[in-house]
Amino acid sequence: MPVNAVADYDFPANDREENFHGARVIYAGWDKHLMFSSPYAWPLPPDLPFAHFLAGPLAEAFGQHPDFAKIDWSQAIWTKNGEAFSPDLDKTIAENGLIHKDSLRFETPGLDGIGGQFI
Amino acid sequence: MDMPAKPKKKLGLKERYAVMTRGLGWEPSYQDIDDIFSMDSFEGIKIHDWDAWEDPFRLTMDSYWKYQAEKERKLYAIIDAFAQSNGHLTVSDPRYINTVKMFVNGFAPLEYMSHRGFAHIGRQFRGVGPRVACMMQSLDEMRHAQTQVHAISNYNKYYSGMENFRHHHDYLPYLQVPKSFFEDAATGGPFEFITAIGFSFEYVLTNLVFVPFISGAAYNGDMGAMTFGFSAQSDEARHMTLGLEVIKFMLEQDPDNVPIVQKWLNKWTWRGVRVLTLVAMMQDYMLPKRVMSWAEAWEIYFEENCGALFRDLERYGIVMPPCVEQVRKERDHLSHMAWCQFYQARGTSNFHVWLPSEEDMDWLSQKYPDTFDQYYRPRFEEWRRMEEAGTPFETTGINMQCQVCQIPMFFTEPGDPTRLAQHHCHHEGEQYHFCSQWCQEIFEDEPEKYIQSAIAGHDVFKGKAIRPEADPTAEDFNPAAEALAFWKLENGRDNGLHYGSQDERNFSMWRGLASSNS
């Protein structure tokens, strides 16, 4: 339903990709690791290789967790906006089909947080 | 000419009320009334007879000034006494001061926004009765903002995190939650605003705000904050009655109003409860001496009191907002999830945080037997170990946020406390994420509005958290340090852990000086 308003009501979306100086916003959260209260967001260059995303911004955000060093990325199960997703680590963000404001989640089989308690 | 010697008869109460409220209105003769009151019809609410408005209070302006002046005199006498006797040193524990910081940053500016909102609708309603009532509420809200700021200024002289409360309310990420809540209401029409603030917030949820803050102040020895609470209380009673009266008035005027009012009740109950996440956290984690748990307050003030209210509105065809089911499921999780978030994102807050002590955790287990020990205690214990090992856990990442409530996406699935909830939709080629089905429904009802949300984390990425004098192209430019400077947060003083903070050390030193000779 459109907004009820006293005048024309037509404004552009505030978070269009063009407002991010060439980057696109990507979110990622680590399932079963609730030490991290929410997924995080990053402005990523579309030509950033996915492996560099994992080794850089993602590791910086999640690396403090003792499970992080044990992750076997070939076993990780990813979803994108709730649907199955298989990233090619050697390809870039754009080549992996990731678009602005995609939300990734990953699960790491065998790693269920500290004491297996999803922490 | 002879002057009549007989003095005029004094007006009776009823006449006086009529003359000083409705008697102030007039029939326009050379302007179309729809041009004068151009905003009270576009929302689709149909009012056939504005004179059917029953003023619940019959308060006139002259007695309003008299009452308020009397309260003001008492309040300022106590605020002065508090200042002169170093009242800040009589509170239960220095941790308490962090609730005061949250109040002046998060809540007092909302009172001011409420003042503006009611001033606006006090101009826009064409019925004289509601216009006068809204004008008085507008003055109340401004007075509340002022008295809160004045009462809390006694703390600002000694402790950090309060001196930039206006700037923080406008820019600090966590404060965008209450700010955007009020802006959402204020950019609706006058009927939506009064449903949102006058009814959902003031009537349905106000006790859940006032009990923790004002009883919390009383329990923790804060005379100043307690007194402004009592000073505001008689106004709040009037506001609640006005909110209820407006709802009943809309529902009685036309059956077509019922679905519109129901939609607003659904929306604003959810929006309100989401904002109250901050209050739930304060109640369970931040008060050194606790009043009652969030879960207990919810049972008394929502389930019992508001349950009765919604049963009363059933005769108009109004039902309990469906989101309440989820609120019930989140009841025993809300405050814990929020404190986990604030603990780890403590670098961007203007108050201090701490891990709950063993005693605190035992209280939490007792109040939340089905959730605390199973889901949250192990997290706090792990963080305790990390603090003790000298590697305290802290995140510097920017949280993903909900497009509507703007809260970081830390809410778990209702029914699965081990999985974070995420909802997602597309609108005109862009995608949006939500913490819940209910925030998503609010978005989908008016996407044109919420696509404009200023999401704090995204604003950092866009380069909006940079002071005008900073040079982002400089070689040594540090965006994280610049964001703190832009937010006017002094790293290590305003934010971070409570124990060892400057505020904690000063409090202990001053209290020692006040109670001993050395």
XYZ file of C-alpha atoms in Angstrom:
637
model
C 0.000 0.000 0.000
C 1.410 3.431 -0.829
C 2.035 5.976 1.882
C -0.870 8.283 2.642
C 0.564 11.749 2.319
C -0.492 15.363 1.834
C 1.731 15.753 -1.234
C 3.594 13.644 -3.793
C 5.649 11.095 -1.947
C 8.500 9.816 -4.042
C 11.976 9.557 -2.597
C 14.944 7.455 -3.661
C 16.134 4.569 -1.512
C 18.723 5.886 0.915
C 21.093 2.938 0.621
C 21.471 2.522 -3.130
C 24.772 0.985 -4.177
C 25.874 4.204 -5.886
C 26.052 5.901 -2.447
C 28.834 3.597 -1.258
C 31.743 4.936 -3.307
C 32.178 1.838 -5.461
C 31.723 -0.692 -2.668
C 28.764 -2.975 -2.146
C 27.438 -3.819 1.290
C 27.649 -7.505 2.197
C 26.482 -9.017 5.472
C 27.724 -12.251 7.015
C 26.881 -14.154 10.177
C 28.326 -17.313 11.684
C 25.608 -19.759 12.704
C 25.840 -21.547 16.071
C 28.298 -18.927 17.343
C 26.200 -16.580 19.428
C 29.227 -15.062 21.088
C 28.781 -12.708 18.128
C 25.421 -11.139 18.831
C 24.534 -10.349 15.222
C 25.843 -10.652 11.660
C 28.225 -7.899 10.560
C 28.237 -5.609 7.551
C 31.114 -4.562 5.282
C 31.500 -2.306 2.259
C 33.392 -4.587 -0.124
C 34.954 -3.864 -3.517
C 33.099 -6.058 -6.067
C 36.448 -7.285 -7.446
C 37.639 -8.571 -4.056
C 38.360 -12.324 -4.271
C 36.112 -14.249 -1.907
C 39.157 -15.876 -0.266
C 40.473 -12.396 0.551
C 37.137 -11.522 2.122
C 37.454 -14.603 4.370
C 41.070 -13.937 5.281
C 40.564 -10.197 5.759
C 37.347 -8.584 7.017
C 35.656 -11.846 8.059
C 38.690 -13.059 10.033
C 39.002 -9.682 11.693
C 35.393 -9.863 12.868
C 35.263 -13.508 13.933
C 38.913 -14.395 14.514
C 38.822 -13.906 18.267
C 36.750 -17.079 18.568
C 38.835 -20.236 19.197
C 36.791 -22.117 16.553
C 37.747 -19.704 13.815
C 41.268 -21.043 13.264
C 39.840 -24.567 12.973
C 37.478 -23.799 10.102
C 37.879 -25.917 6.996
C 36.385 -23.564 4.424
C 35.856 -26.383 1.927
C 33.351 -27.889 4.384
C 31.524 -24.653 5.263
C 27.838 -24.526 4.347
C 26.712 -21.143 3.089
C 23.354 -19.521 2.484
C 22.545 -16.250 0.781
C 19.311 -14.537 1.835
C 18.114 -17.895 3.130
C 18.946 -19.889 -0.020
C 21.778 -22.333 -0.669
C 24.962 -20.679 -1.913
C 28.302 -22.170 -2.965
C 30.972 -19.523 -3.185
C 34.047 -20.128 -5.319
C 36.841 -18.892 -3.077
C 39.068 -17.910 -6.020
C 36.401 -15.821 -7.692
C 35.505 -12.289 -6.723
C 32.471 -10.994 -4.854
C 30.889 -9.983 -8.172
C 31.829 -13.206 -9.981
C 30.208 -15.168 -7.165
C 26.985 -13.351 -8.045
C 26.877 -11.354 -4.836
C 24.934 -8.151 -5.169
C 24.502 -5.112 -2.942
C 23.056 -5.957 0.501
C 23.169 -9.727 0.124
C 23.091 -11.478 3.473
C 25.372 -14.503 3.910
C 25.313 -17.041 6.718
C 27.773 -19.840 7.171
C 27.751 -22.977 9.231
C 30.944 -24.859 10.096
C 30.199 -28.589 10.538
C 31.772 -30.008 13.675
C 32.295 -26.557 15.152
C 29.320 -25.682 17.338
C 30.806 -23.023 19.546
C 32.564 -23.245 22.891
C 31.663 -26.496 24.639
C 29.282 -27.292 21.786
C 26.929 -24.743 23.373
C 26.495 -22.475 20.342
C 28.597 -19.786 22.004
C -22.874 57.394 31.493
C -23.652 55.479 34.658
C -21.418 52.570 35.426
C -23.244 49.484 36.669
C -22.354 49.124 40.341
C -23.063 45.418 40.528
C -19.956 43.245 39.981
C -20.205 40.550 37.342
C -21.093 37.115 38.597
C -18.127 34.747 38.786
C -18.357 31.919 36.289
C -19.133 28.446 37.540
C -16.637 25.644 36.843
C -18.594 24.286 33.921
C -19.080 27.648 32.242
C -15.525 28.568 32.870
C -14.384 25.358 31.213
C -16.663 25.980 28.228
C -15.468 29.545 27.775
C -11.802 28.721 28.151
C -11.666 25.696 25.882
C -14.355 25.359 23.232
C -15.251 29.012 23.537
C -11.811 29.782 22.126
C -12.740 28.374 18.741
C -14.653 30.148 16.007
C -16.369 29.485 12.705
C -14.182 30.795 9.882
C -15.995 33.201 7.572
C -13.565 33.904 4.734
C -11.378 30.774 4.648
C -12.422 27.241 3.886
C -12.181 25.162 7.051
C -10.552 22.329 5.069
C -7.749 24.716 4.108
C -7.247 25.779 7.709
C -7.126 22.199 8.971
C -5.582 20.565 5.961
C -3.999 17.595 7.698
C -6.730 15.893 9.671
C -8.369 14.040 6.794
C -5.673 12.578 4.519
C -5.101 9.533 6.697
C -8.619 8.324 5.978
C -9.979 8.791 9.508
C -13.559 10.025 9.315
C -14.840 12.357 12.034
C -18.479 13.384 11.698
C -18.947 15.289 14.924
C -15.970 16.888 16.631
C -18.283 18.168 19.371
C -18.838 14.586 20.485
C -15.305 14.720 21.910
C -15.485 14.257 25.671
C -12.656 16.029 27.362
C -11.532 13.674 30.097
C -9.926 16.359 32.256
C -11.677 19.676 31.817
C -8.464 21.444 32.574
C -8.243 25.093 31.581
C -5.082 26.956 30.786
C -5.076 29.133 33.890
C -5.338 26.171 36.264
C -2.787 24.315 34.146
C -0.203 27.051 34.800
C -1.065 27.100 38.464
C -0.644 23.339 38.947
C 2.527 23.117 36.947
C 4.137 26.092 38.671
C 3.435 24.521 42.045
C 5.048 21.225 40.970
C 7.983 23.050 39.485
C 8.711 24.879 42.736
C 8.825 21.623 44.677
C 10.906 19.861 42.057
C 13.565 22.532 41.797
C 13.855 22.783 45.572
C 14.736 19.087 45.619
C 17.071 19.326 42.638
C 18.922 22.150 44.419
C 19.109 20.180 47.641
C 20.439 17.189 45.665
C 23.170 19.349 44.152
C 24.156 20.974 47.426
C 24.360 17.723 49.345
C 26.344 15.875 46.660
C 23.368 13.614 46.047
C 25.231 11.786 43.289
C 27.371 10.130 45.980
C 24.365 8.702 47.802
C 23.290 6.347 45.013
C 23.531 2.626 45.647
C 26.514 1.916 43.401
C 28.366 3.791 40.637
C 26.945 1.375 38.047
C 23.585 3.066 38.616
C 24.867 6.254 36.979
C 24.878 4.437 33.646
C 21.089 4.203 33.732
C 20.978 7.960 34.208
C 23.227 8.354 31.161
C 20.955 6.153 29.090
C 17.936 8.132 30.272
C 19.235 11.584 29.350
C 20.607 10.399 26.000
C 17.829 8.067 24.964
C 14.701 9.310 26.632
C 14.826 13.039 27.421
C 15.224 13.959 23.721
C 12.122 11.889 23.000
C 10.175 14.058 25.416
C 11.256 17.036 23.367
C 10.256 15.323 20.122
C 6.940 14.521 21.721
C 6.526 18.205 22.599
C 7.002 19.084 18.948
C 4.648 16.364 17.782
C 1.841 17.413 20.090
C 2.346 21.081 19.216
C 1.913 20.080 15.581
C -1.283 18.116 16.074
C -2.562 20.705 18.554
C -2.599 22.955 15.524
C -3.975 20.395 13.082
C -7.094 18.921 14.699
C -10.169 20.915 13.825
C -11.964 20.050 17.087
C -11.244 22.633 19.775
C -11.375 20.149 22.688
C -8.622 17.845 21.426
C -6.597 20.857 20.248
C -6.503 22.314 23.745
C -5.684 18.906 25.262
C -2.833 18.387 22.774
C -1.474 21.864 23.450
C -1.287 21.086 27.166
C 0.389 17.775 26.494
C 2.848 19.575 24.246
C 3.754 21.898 27.119
C 4.020 18.959 29.509
C 6.445 17.171 27.232
C 8.667 20.218 26.899
C 8.624 20.610 30.660
C 9.556 16.937 31.083
C 12.489 17.295 28.719
C 13.679 20.366 30.638
C 13.258 18.958 34.110
C 14.952 15.700 33.141
C 17.889 17.557 31.687
C 18.084 19.807 34.739
C 17.860 16.917 37.204
C 20.491 14.923 35.338
C 22.785 17.920 34.900
C 23.799 17.245 38.503
C 25.441 14.045 37.288
C 26.874 15.656 34.190
C 29.109 17.838 36.379
C 30.954 14.754 37.596
C 30.585 11.918 35.088
C 31.133 11.312 31.386
C 28.764 10.392 28.566
C 26.094 13.052 29.104
C 27.509 16.355 27.904
C 26.778 15.655 24.244
C 23.327 14.172 24.688
C 21.782 16.116 21.796
C 24.562 15.224 19.391
C 24.558 11.622 20.562
C 20.822 11.350 20.164
C 21.187 12.510 16.577
C 24.216 10.414 15.596
C 25.330 7.709 18.016
C 24.331 4.361 16.455
C 22.361 2.835 19.330
C 20.404 6.040 19.861
C 19.125 5.949 16.284
C 16.698 3.297 17.513
C 14.647 5.596 19.793
C 15.218 8.555 17.494
C 13.901 6.807 14.375
C 10.965 5.445 16.368
C 9.825 8.964 17.148
C 10.565 10.306 13.688
C 8.439 7.529 12.251
C 5.551 8.667 14.461
C 6.061 12.372 13.815
C 6.049 11.873 10.040
C 2.694 10.117 10.134
C -0.484 12.199 10.117
C -1.948 13.646 13.323
C -4.156 10.641 14.014
C -1.347 8.163 13.541
C 0.928 10.272 15.738
C -1.538 10.358 18.596
C -2.230 6.625 18.243
C 1.501 5.905 18.242
C 2.559 8.190 21.057
C -0.616 9.048 22.926
C -1.997 5.540 22.948
C 0.540 2.819 22.188
C 3.468 4.450 23.899
C 1.857 6.471 26.685
C -1.039 4.205 27.472
C -0.007 0.681 26.595
C 3.709 0.865 27.367
C 4.302 3.806 29.683
C 4.350 1.792 32.903
C 7.016 -0.419 31.433
C 9.162 2.693 31.069
C 8.328 4.506 34.259
C 8.508 1.640 36.699
C 12.080 0.671 35.857
C 13.407 4.207 35.660
C 11.520 5.936 38.438
C 11.146 3.084 40.895
C 14.679 2.144 39.924
C 15.781 5.667 40.891
C 13.966 5.383 44.202
C 15.452 1.946 44.959
C 18.927 3.172 44.131
C 18.858 6.351 46.170
C 18.546 8.844 43.333
C 16.293 11.516 44.818
C 16.638 13.866 41.851
C 15.445 11.435 39.194
C 12.789 10.049 41.496
C 11.359 13.503 42.069
C 11.064 14.400 38.419
C 9.331 11.072 37.955
C 6.746 11.966 40.549
C 6.461 15.458 39.165
C 5.716 14.014 35.737
C 3.374 11.327 37.001
C 0.206 13.415 37.216
C 0.874 14.582 33.647
C 1.349 11.006 32.518
C -2.045 10.073 33.942
C -3.556 12.869 31.839
C -1.639 11.745 28.745
C -2.794 8.173 29.122
C -6.393 9.265 29.396
C -6.051 11.515 26.357
C -4.574 8.626 24.371
C -7.427 6.323 25.290
C -10.032 9.010 24.647
C -8.698 9.622 21.134
C -8.802 5.914 20.303
C -12.384 5.601 21.502
C -13.368 8.796 19.688
C -11.994 7.496 16.368
C -13.630 4.113 16.829
C -16.999 5.624 17.709
C -17.073 8.153 14.872
C -17.099 5.756 11.920
C -16.782 1.991 11.419
C -14.357 2.664 8.541
C -11.896 3.950 11.125
C -11.640 0.555 12.836
C -9.274 -1.198 10.380
C -7.034 1.883 10.197
C -6.800 2.132 13.970
C -6.175 -1.624 14.232
C -3.321 -1.363 11.740
C -1.733 1.443 13.762
C -2.174 -0.446 17.021
C -0.468 -3.472 15.498
C 2.378 -1.373 14.187
C 2.959 0.809 17.224
C 2.656 -1.925 19.795
C 5.471 -3.727 17.982
C 7.537 -0.571 17.396
C 7.101 0.327 21.072
C 8.105 -3.085 22.398
C 11.187 -3.108 20.161
C 12.270 0.258 21.593
C 11.624 -1.042 25.100
C 14.366 -3.606 24.544
C 16.651 -0.916 25.982
C 14.469 -0.606 29.048
C 14.260 -4.366 29.564
C 18.040 -4.492 29.540
C 18.329 -1.598 31.958
C 15.885 -3.248 34.320
C 17.536 -6.664 34.400
C 21.201 -5.718 34.065
C 21.893 -2.086 34.886
C 20.109 -1.375 38.171
C 22.376 -2.382 41.075
C 19.270 -2.726 43.251
C 16.527 -4.164 41.137
C 12.834 -3.378 41.282
C 11.416 -6.328 39.368
C 12.436 -8.253 36.299
C 11.352 -7.290 32.797
C 9.360 -10.519 32.640
C 7.488 -9.624 35.828
C 6.828 -6.075 34.651
C 5.517 -7.416 31.344
C 3.115 -9.737 33.161
C 1.693 -6.996 35.361
C 1.671 -4.027 33.035
C 1.005 -5.670 29.738
C -0.697 -9.000 30.233
C -2.927 -7.917 33.104
C -3.539 -4.203 32.552
C -3.443 -4.071 28.775
C -5.191 -7.402 28.437
C -8.160 -5.779 30.199
C -7.884 -2.737 27.964
C -7.972 -4.736 24.736
C -10.927 -6.743 26.018
C -12.636 -3.398 26.593
C -11.937 -2.336 22.994
C -13.344 -5.599 21.608
C -16.812 -4.070 21.406
C -15.516 -1.794 18.654
C -14.040 -4.764 16.771
C -10.453 -4.201 17.955
C -8.332 -7.268 18.685
C -5.032 -7.751 20.513
C -2.165 -7.030 18.065
C -0.954 -10.387 16.671
C 2.702 -9.513 17.363
C 2.026 -9.980 21.072
C 2.468 -13.737 20.560
C 6.088 -13.162 19.590
C 6.633 -10.649 22.378
C 5.561 -13.362 24.827
C 8.059 -15.789 23.319
C 10.825 -13.185 23.546
C 9.916 -12.121 27.058
C 12.516 -14.329 28.737
C 15.259 -13.562 26.198
C 14.993 -9.858 25.447
C 17.139 -8.263 28.135
C 19.850 -10.936 27.884
C 20.235 -10.592 24.118
C 20.436 -6.826 24.455
C 23.085 -6.862 27.201
C 25.181 -9.316 25.178
C 25.049 -6.824 22.327
C 25.926 -3.783 24.434
C 28.708 -5.644 26.228
C 30.479 -6.561 23.017
C 29.802 -3.322 21.114
C 30.857 -1.192 24.090
C 33.247 0.907 22.022
C 30.373 2.839 20.433
C 28.259 3.489 23.555
C 28.292 6.526 25.787
C 27.788 4.511 28.959
C 29.776 1.728 30.575
C 29.004 -1.973 30.718
C 30.087 -4.903 32.863
C 29.624 -8.626 33.161
C 26.963 -9.706 35.646
C 28.447 -10.912 38.946
C 27.739 -14.388 40.371
C 25.053 -12.830 42.538
C 23.526 -11.022 39.559
C 23.499 -14.257 37.584
C 21.796 -16.130 40.403
C 19.068 -13.504 40.436
C 18.724 -13.800 36.662
C 18.497 -17.618 36.881
C 15.777 -17.305 39.441
C 13.802 -14.773 37.396
C 14.387 -16.576 34.092
C 14.512 -20.261 35.022
C 13.741 -21.449 31.483
C 16.326 -19.417 29.629
C 19.136 -17.831 31.605
C 21.195 -20.825 32.703
C 20.703 -22.654 29.453
C 21.479 -19.912 26.947
C 23.028 -16.855 28.530
C 24.994 -17.781 31.664
C 27.535 -19.841 29.657
C 28.183 -16.826 27.417
C 28.838 -14.526 30.389
C 31.046 -17.147 32.025
C 33.100 -17.494 28.871
C 33.485 -13.719 28.641
C 34.476 -13.647 32.315
C 37.240 -16.166 31.546
C 38.379 -14.031 28.630
C 38.448 -10.887 30.800
C 40.431 -12.707 33.454
C 42.873 -13.987 30.853
C 43.499 -10.393 29.840
C 41.869 -10.830 26.413
C 38.384 -9.405 26.965
C 35.975 -10.107 24.151
C 34.971 -7.052 22.167
C 33.715 -6.584 18.638
C 34.685 -3.717 16.434
C 32.622 -4.884 13.460
C 29.594 -2.955 12.286
C 26.342 -4.769 12.995
C 23.784 -5.659 10.378
C 20.635 -3.744 11.328
C 16.895 -4.097 10.786
C 15.579 -1.685 8.172
C 12.600 -0.690 10.338
C 13.481 -0.768 14.053
C 17.212 -0.266 13.229
C 18.238 -2.588 16.074
C 21.241 -4.797 15.289
C 19.953 -8.156 14.095
C 20.511 -9.938 17.410
C 17.026 -11.314 17.959
C 16.772 -15.074 17.759
C 13.958 -16.961 16.071
C 10.893 -17.025 18.281
C 10.985 -20.637 19.423
C 14.677 -21.254 18.589
C 17.023 -19.289 20.854
C 20.083 -20.726 19.103
C 19.403 -19.232 15.690
C 19.377 -15.557 14.751
C 16.230 -14.459 12.924
C 16.465 -12.823 9.492
C 13.705 -11.723 7.156
C 14.257 -10.376 3.711
C 12.372 -8.751 0.842
C 12.868 -6.848 -2.406
C 11.393 -3.493 -3.287
C 11.993 -1.724 -6.607
C 15.281 -3.473 -7.281
C 16.733 -3.027 -3.803
C 16.836 -5.579 -1.019
C 16.002 -5.080 2.642
C 16.484 -7.087 5.828
C 14.401 -7.253 8.982
C 14.661 -8.627 12.492
C 11.163 -10.044 12.401
C 8.022 -10.721 10.434
C 6.454 -7.695 12.155
C 9.086 -5.159 11.131
C 8.832 -6.599 7.613
C 5.045 -6.131 7.593
C 5.463 -2.515 8.686
C 7.922 -2.001 5.823
C 5.699 -3.656 3.252
C 2.754 -1.510 4.257
C 4.681 1.714 3.532
C 7.910 0.805 1.721
C 8.269 4.356 0.340
C 8.801 5.528 3.886
C 11.268 2.958 5.181
C 13.510 2.864 2.126
C 14.666 6.254 3.440
C 15.843 4.881 6.817
C 19.225 6.240 7.828
C 20.960 3.053 8.960
C 23.816 4.043 11.269
C 26.279 1.389 10.056
C 25.615 2.202 6.402
C 26.164 5.889 7.115
C 29.665 5.058 8.337
C 30.358 3.222 5.055
C 29.036 6.168 3.078
C 31.505 8.458 4.799
C 28.899 10.335 6.814
C 30.657 9.797 10.154
C 33.451 12.238 9.316
C 33.886 15.714 10.769
C 33.936 18.560 8.238
C 37.541 19.412 9.135
C 38.836 15.836 8.670
C 40.613 14.791 5.492
C 39.643 11.261 4.474
C 42.264 11.283 1.707
C 45.156 11.810 4.147
C 47.600 8.936 4.337
C 47.186 8.413 8.069
C 43.369 8.699 7.964
C 41.818 6.206 10.390
C 38.075 5.807 9.701
C 37.307 4.101 13.032
C 39.042 6.791 15.097
C 37.408 9.460 12.934
C 33.945 7.966 13.526
C 34.505 8.191 17.299
C 35.610 11.802 16.919
C 32.593 12.574 14.761
C 30.308 10.995 17.347
C 32.068 13.004 20.091
C 32.976 9.892 22.019
C 36.196 10.068 23.953
C 37.615 6.599 23.587
C 38.453 4.986 26.929
C 36.560 7.581 28.940
C 32.975 7.689 27.643
C 32.797 4.060 26.453
C 34.119 0.647 27.474
C 34.039 -1.342 30.680
C 32.720 0.087 33.929
C 35.277 -1.444 36.266
C 38.431 0.602 36.040
C 36.700 3.474 34.247
C 37.355 7.059 35.247
C 33.756 7.357 36.469
C 34.035 4.314 38.692
C 37.364 5.457 40.156
C 36.116 8.993 40.785
C 32.936 7.818 42.442
C 34.859 5.573 44.829
C 37.362 8.295 45.616
C 34.720 10.986 46.223
C 32.542 8.695 48.278
C 35.605 7.802 50.361
C 36.327 11.492 50.895
C 32.727 12.078 51.892
C 32.629 9.273 54.431
C 36.100 9.298 55.978
C 38.817 11.760 57.012
C 41.633 10.419 54.908
